[in-house]
Amino acid sequence: CGIVDLTLDDAQAKLKTLMTAYKHLPAAIRNTRKLGKPTNQSEMTLSNGSSISVGVSHRGGGLNWLHVSEYGKISATNPEAAREIKTGGFPTVPIGGRIDCESTAHGTSGEFADMVKTAQRKAQEGVAFTPVDFKLSFFGWCMKPEYRLQPHMVSISHELREYFREVRDKHGVALDPEQMAWYAKTVEDYGPDDMME
């Protein structure tokens, strides 16, 4: 497996999380796949010869699974790095393997945005996905049940009310008053640019 992230520190933090999860597995599982000796802070090996490597790119070798974190931000801030991930990392995963790219959009252009637009278009047109096509899974803030505030505690601007109408009319997402209040407060705290990224 491989994990690619925005920075090496971010990638290595994910590896530390995996190490912690491994150490908390039941002993019966750990005993069948013993942890190998770490050779560096960017790889975890197991006794059956499998490994997880992390970094800011990947090229060469064969992976069964590649996870790319913050691909939208990488695409927006470093297009060459995004292209390197696409041309170097993606081809290392065979048909039947798995590539997951997760991110917020960070704009409407770049490798990640193109990938999302292609997946959206195919889904809307009802085109069959091949085994190597990317499919889109969207997990919006409004899907989190805890993202709510009491409406009487928050003032919602005319602009935000128009935005909520547009979201309902264009995307079929009807927000309840508590969700609108949460969103309005979050925009107040962080600003519209950071919320709309």
Tab-separated table of C-alpha atoms in Angstrom:
chain	number	residue	atom	x	y	z
A	1	CYS	CA	0.000	0.000	0.000
A	2	GLY	CA	1.063	3.572	-0.491
A	3	ILE	CA	-0.086	6.838	1.045
A	4	VAL	CA	0.664	10.144	-0.658
A	5	ASP	CA	0.009	13.398	1.176
A	6	LEU	CA	0.548	17.137	0.832
A	7	THR	CA	3.690	17.124	3.005
A	8	LEU	CA	6.023	14.404	4.239
A	9	ASP	CA	5.128	15.310	7.831
A	10	ASP	CA	1.424	14.763	7.044
A	11	ALA	CA	2.178	11.425	5.381
A	12	GLN	CA	4.342	10.266	8.284
A	13	ALA	CA	1.610	11.272	10.751
A	14	LYS	CA	-0.774	8.939	8.907
A	15	LEU	CA	1.787	6.135	9.201
A	16	LYS	CA	2.023	6.755	12.963
A	17	THR	CA	-1.765	6.455	13.162
A	18	LEU	CA	-1.591	3.133	11.312
A	19	MET	CA	1.123	1.903	13.681
A	20	THR	CA	-1.065	2.815	16.659
A	21	ALA	CA	-4.045	1.008	15.123
A	22	TYR	CA	-1.883	-2.052	14.456
A	23	LYS	CA	-0.639	-2.114	18.050
A	24	HIS	CA	-4.251	-2.133	19.294
A	25	LEU	CA	-5.355	-5.066	17.143
A	26	PRO	CA	-6.179	-8.284	18.998
A	27	ALA	CA	-3.052	-10.357	19.708
A	28	ALA	CA	-4.381	-13.210	17.560
A	29	ILE	CA	-4.290	-10.958	14.499
A	30	ARG	CA	-0.950	-9.347	15.347
A	31	ASN	CA	0.615	-12.800	15.819
A	32	THR	CA	-0.321	-13.836	12.271
A	33	ARG	CA	1.173	-10.652	10.760
A	34	LYS	CA	4.054	-9.508	12.919
A	35	LEU	CA	5.397	-6.010	12.540
A	36	GLY	CA	8.786	-5.821	10.825
A	37	LYS	CA	11.617	-3.672	12.075
A	38	PRO	CA	11.161	-0.085	10.897
A	39	THR	CA	13.805	0.943	8.397
A	40	ASN	CA	12.693	4.584	8.344
A	41	GLN	CA	9.786	6.859	9.272
A	42	SER	CA	8.172	6.350	5.879
A	43	GLU	CA	7.493	2.621	5.782
A	44	MET	CA	5.775	-0.069	7.838
A	45	THR	CA	6.446	-3.727	6.989
A	46	LEU	CA	4.731	-6.919	8.064
A	47	SER	CA	6.035	-10.479	8.357
A	48	ASN	CA	4.121	-11.660	5.267
A	49	GLY	CA	6.141	-9.289	3.063
A	50	SER	CA	3.481	-6.609	2.707
A	51	SER	CA	4.249	-2.988	3.442
A	52	ILE	CA	2.810	0.499	3.639
A	53	SER	CA	4.966	3.340	2.394
A	54	VAL	CA	4.206	7.035	2.705
A	55	GLY	CA	5.506	10.120	0.951
A	56	VAL	CA	4.642	13.102	-1.232
A	57	SER	CA	4.669	11.026	-4.424
A	58	HIS	CA	5.026	7.444	-5.573
A	59	ARG	CA	6.611	5.976	-8.673
A	60	GLY	CA	7.565	2.455	-9.617
A	61	GLY	CA	6.839	-0.881	-8.069
A	62	GLY	CA	3.390	-2.289	-7.686
A	63	LEU	CA	0.759	-1.288	-5.163
A	64	ASN	CA	-2.525	-2.986	-4.393
A	65	TRP	CA	-3.867	0.199	-2.844
A	66	LEU	CA	-2.890	3.863	-3.131
A	67	HIS	CA	-4.427	6.555	-0.938
A	68	VAL	CA	-3.858	10.162	-2.006
A	69	SER	CA	-4.733	12.734	0.635
A	70	GLU	CA	-5.383	16.419	-0.173
A	71	TYR	CA	-5.149	15.861	-3.939
A	72	GLY	CA	-7.230	19.009	-4.554
A	73	LYS	CA	-4.830	21.178	-2.576
A	74	ILE	CA	-1.812	19.522	-4.215
A	75	SER	CA	-3.386	20.162	-7.637
A	76	ALA	CA	-4.078	23.813	-6.796
A	77	THR	CA	-0.749	24.659	-5.168
A	78	ASN	CA	1.671	22.403	-7.039
A	79	PRO	CA	0.307	21.233	-10.425
A	80	GLU	CA	3.582	19.475	-11.289
A	81	ALA	CA	3.398	17.378	-8.118
A	82	ALA	CA	-0.229	16.487	-8.915
A	83	ARG	CA	0.766	15.431	-12.413
A	84	GLU	CA	3.627	13.342	-10.978
A	85	ILE	CA	1.159	11.553	-8.672
A	86	LYS	CA	-1.164	10.911	-11.626
A	87	THR	CA	1.525	9.693	-14.028
A	88	GLY	CA	3.793	8.011	-11.477
A	89	GLY	CA	1.541	6.699	-8.718
A	90	PHE	CA	-1.748	5.812	-10.389
A	91	PRO	CA	-0.194	3.425	-12.955
A	92	THR	CA	1.440	1.362	-10.182
A	93	VAL	CA	-1.996	0.075	-9.135
A	94	PRO	CA	-3.306	-2.734	-11.354
A	95	ILE	CA	-6.880	-3.307	-12.458
A	96	GLY	CA	-8.538	-4.810	-9.410
A	97	GLY	CA	-6.433	-2.643	-7.093
A	98	ARG	CA	-7.730	0.466	-5.416
A	99	ILE	CA	-6.927	4.178	-5.641
A	100	ASP	CA	-8.625	6.583	-3.248
A	101	CYS	CA	-8.184	10.337	-3.629
A	102	GLU	CA	-9.728	12.504	-0.921
A	103	SER	CA	-9.757	16.234	-0.672
A	104	THR	CA	-11.739	19.400	-0.685
A	105	ALA	CA	-11.886	21.004	-4.124
A	106	HIS	CA	-9.565	24.028	-3.748
A	107	GLY	CA	-10.810	25.565	-6.967
A	108	THR	CA	-12.396	24.478	-10.226
A	109	SER	CA	-9.324	23.508	-12.235
A	110	GLY	CA	-6.403	21.129	-11.970
A	111	GLU	CA	-5.929	17.353	-11.864
A	112	PHE	CA	-8.333	16.760	-8.967
A	113	ALA	CA	-11.060	19.040	-10.353
A	114	ASP	CA	-10.767	17.332	-13.753
A	115	MET	CA	-11.085	13.918	-12.103
A	116	VAL	CA	-14.207	15.029	-10.210
A	117	LYS	CA	-15.805	16.609	-13.302
A	118	THR	CA	-15.228	13.457	-15.362
A	119	ALA	CA	-16.773	11.250	-12.672
A	120	GLN	CA	-19.751	13.617	-12.313
A	121	ARG	CA	-20.316	13.743	-16.068
A	122	LYS	CA	-20.219	9.957	-16.440
A	123	ALA	CA	-22.650	9.493	-13.556
A	124	GLN	CA	-25.054	12.146	-14.894
A	125	GLU	CA	-24.960	10.665	-18.410
A	126	GLY	CA	-25.452	7.142	-17.102
A	127	VAL	CA	-22.227	6.007	-18.776
A	128	ALA	CA	-20.862	2.724	-17.448
A	129	PHE	CA	-17.696	3.097	-15.402
A	130	THR	CA	-14.759	0.926	-16.416
A	131	PRO	CA	-12.643	-0.766	-13.722
A	132	VAL	CA	-10.077	2.049	-14.044
A	133	ASP	CA	-12.488	4.999	-13.892
A	134	PHE	CA	-12.726	7.128	-10.768
A	135	LYS	CA	-16.131	7.311	-9.106
A	136	LEU	CA	-17.167	10.263	-6.981
A	137	SER	CA	-18.230	9.984	-3.367
A	138	PHE	CA	-19.213	13.283	-1.785
A	139	PHE	CA	-19.425	13.763	1.957
A	140	GLY	CA	-20.716	17.274	2.612
A	141	TRP	CA	-20.810	19.097	5.913
A	142	CYS	CA	-24.612	18.866	5.935
A	143	MET	CA	-24.365	15.073	6.278
A	144	LYS	CA	-22.940	15.457	9.779
A	145	PRO	CA	-25.889	15.446	12.198
A	146	GLU	CA	-23.951	17.344	14.870
A	147	TYR	CA	-23.388	20.384	12.617
A	148	ARG	CA	-26.336	22.327	14.009
A	149	LEU	CA	-26.925	25.389	16.169
A	150	GLN	CA	-30.054	26.910	17.609
A	151	PRO	CA	-31.373	29.342	14.949
A	152	HIS	CA	-32.317	32.046	17.459
A	153	MET	CA	-28.617	32.352	18.397
A	154	VAL	CA	-27.369	33.252	14.896
A	155	SER	CA	-28.110	35.961	12.374
A	156	ILE	CA	-28.314	34.713	8.786
A	157	SER	CA	-27.509	37.273	6.082
A	158	HIS	CA	-29.566	37.807	2.940
A	159	GLU	CA	-26.622	36.512	0.859
A	160	LEU	CA	-26.518	33.255	2.809
A	161	ARG	CA	-30.278	32.822	2.533
A	162	GLU	CA	-29.896	33.176	-1.261
A	163	TYR	CA	-27.055	30.631	-1.171
A	164	PHE	CA	-29.223	28.142	0.758
A	165	ARG	CA	-32.030	28.625	-1.808
A	166	GLU	CA	-29.557	27.989	-4.619
A	167	VAL	CA	-28.257	24.830	-2.911
A	168	ARG	CA	-31.845	23.591	-2.570
A	169	ASP	CA	-32.923	24.500	-6.117
A	170	LYS	CA	-29.742	23.472	-7.921
A	171	HIS	CA	-28.652	20.440	-5.906
A	172	GLY	CA	-31.811	19.314	-4.095
A	173	VAL	CA	-30.254	19.816	-0.654
A	174	ALA	CA	-32.829	21.271	1.722
A	175	LEU	CA	-31.121	22.512	4.884
A	176	ASP	CA	-33.078	22.845	8.087
A	177	PRO	CA	-32.884	26.059	10.187
A	178	GLU	CA	-30.378	24.533	12.632
A	179	GLN	CA	-28.026	23.554	9.792
A	180	MET	CA	-28.322	27.037	8.294
A	181	ALA	CA	-27.477	28.525	11.683
A	182	TRP	CA	-24.381	26.310	12.004
A	183	TYR	CA	-23.213	27.243	8.532
A	184	ALA	CA	-23.816	30.974	9.094
A	185	LYS	CA	-21.844	30.903	12.358
A	186	THR	CA	-19.007	28.999	10.678
A	187	VAL	CA	-18.870	31.545	7.842
A	188	GLU	CA	-18.825	34.304	10.480
A	189	ASP	CA	-15.900	32.632	12.279
A	190	TYR	CA	-13.809	31.576	9.272
A	191	GLY	CA	-14.933	33.794	6.419
A	192	PRO	CA	-16.689	32.868	3.171
A	193	ASP	CA	-13.463	32.246	1.239
A	194	ASP	CA	-12.343	29.436	3.538
A	195	MET	CA	-15.840	27.921	3.700
A	196	MET	CA	-16.334	27.940	-0.071
A	197	GLU	CA	-12.906	26.495	-1.006
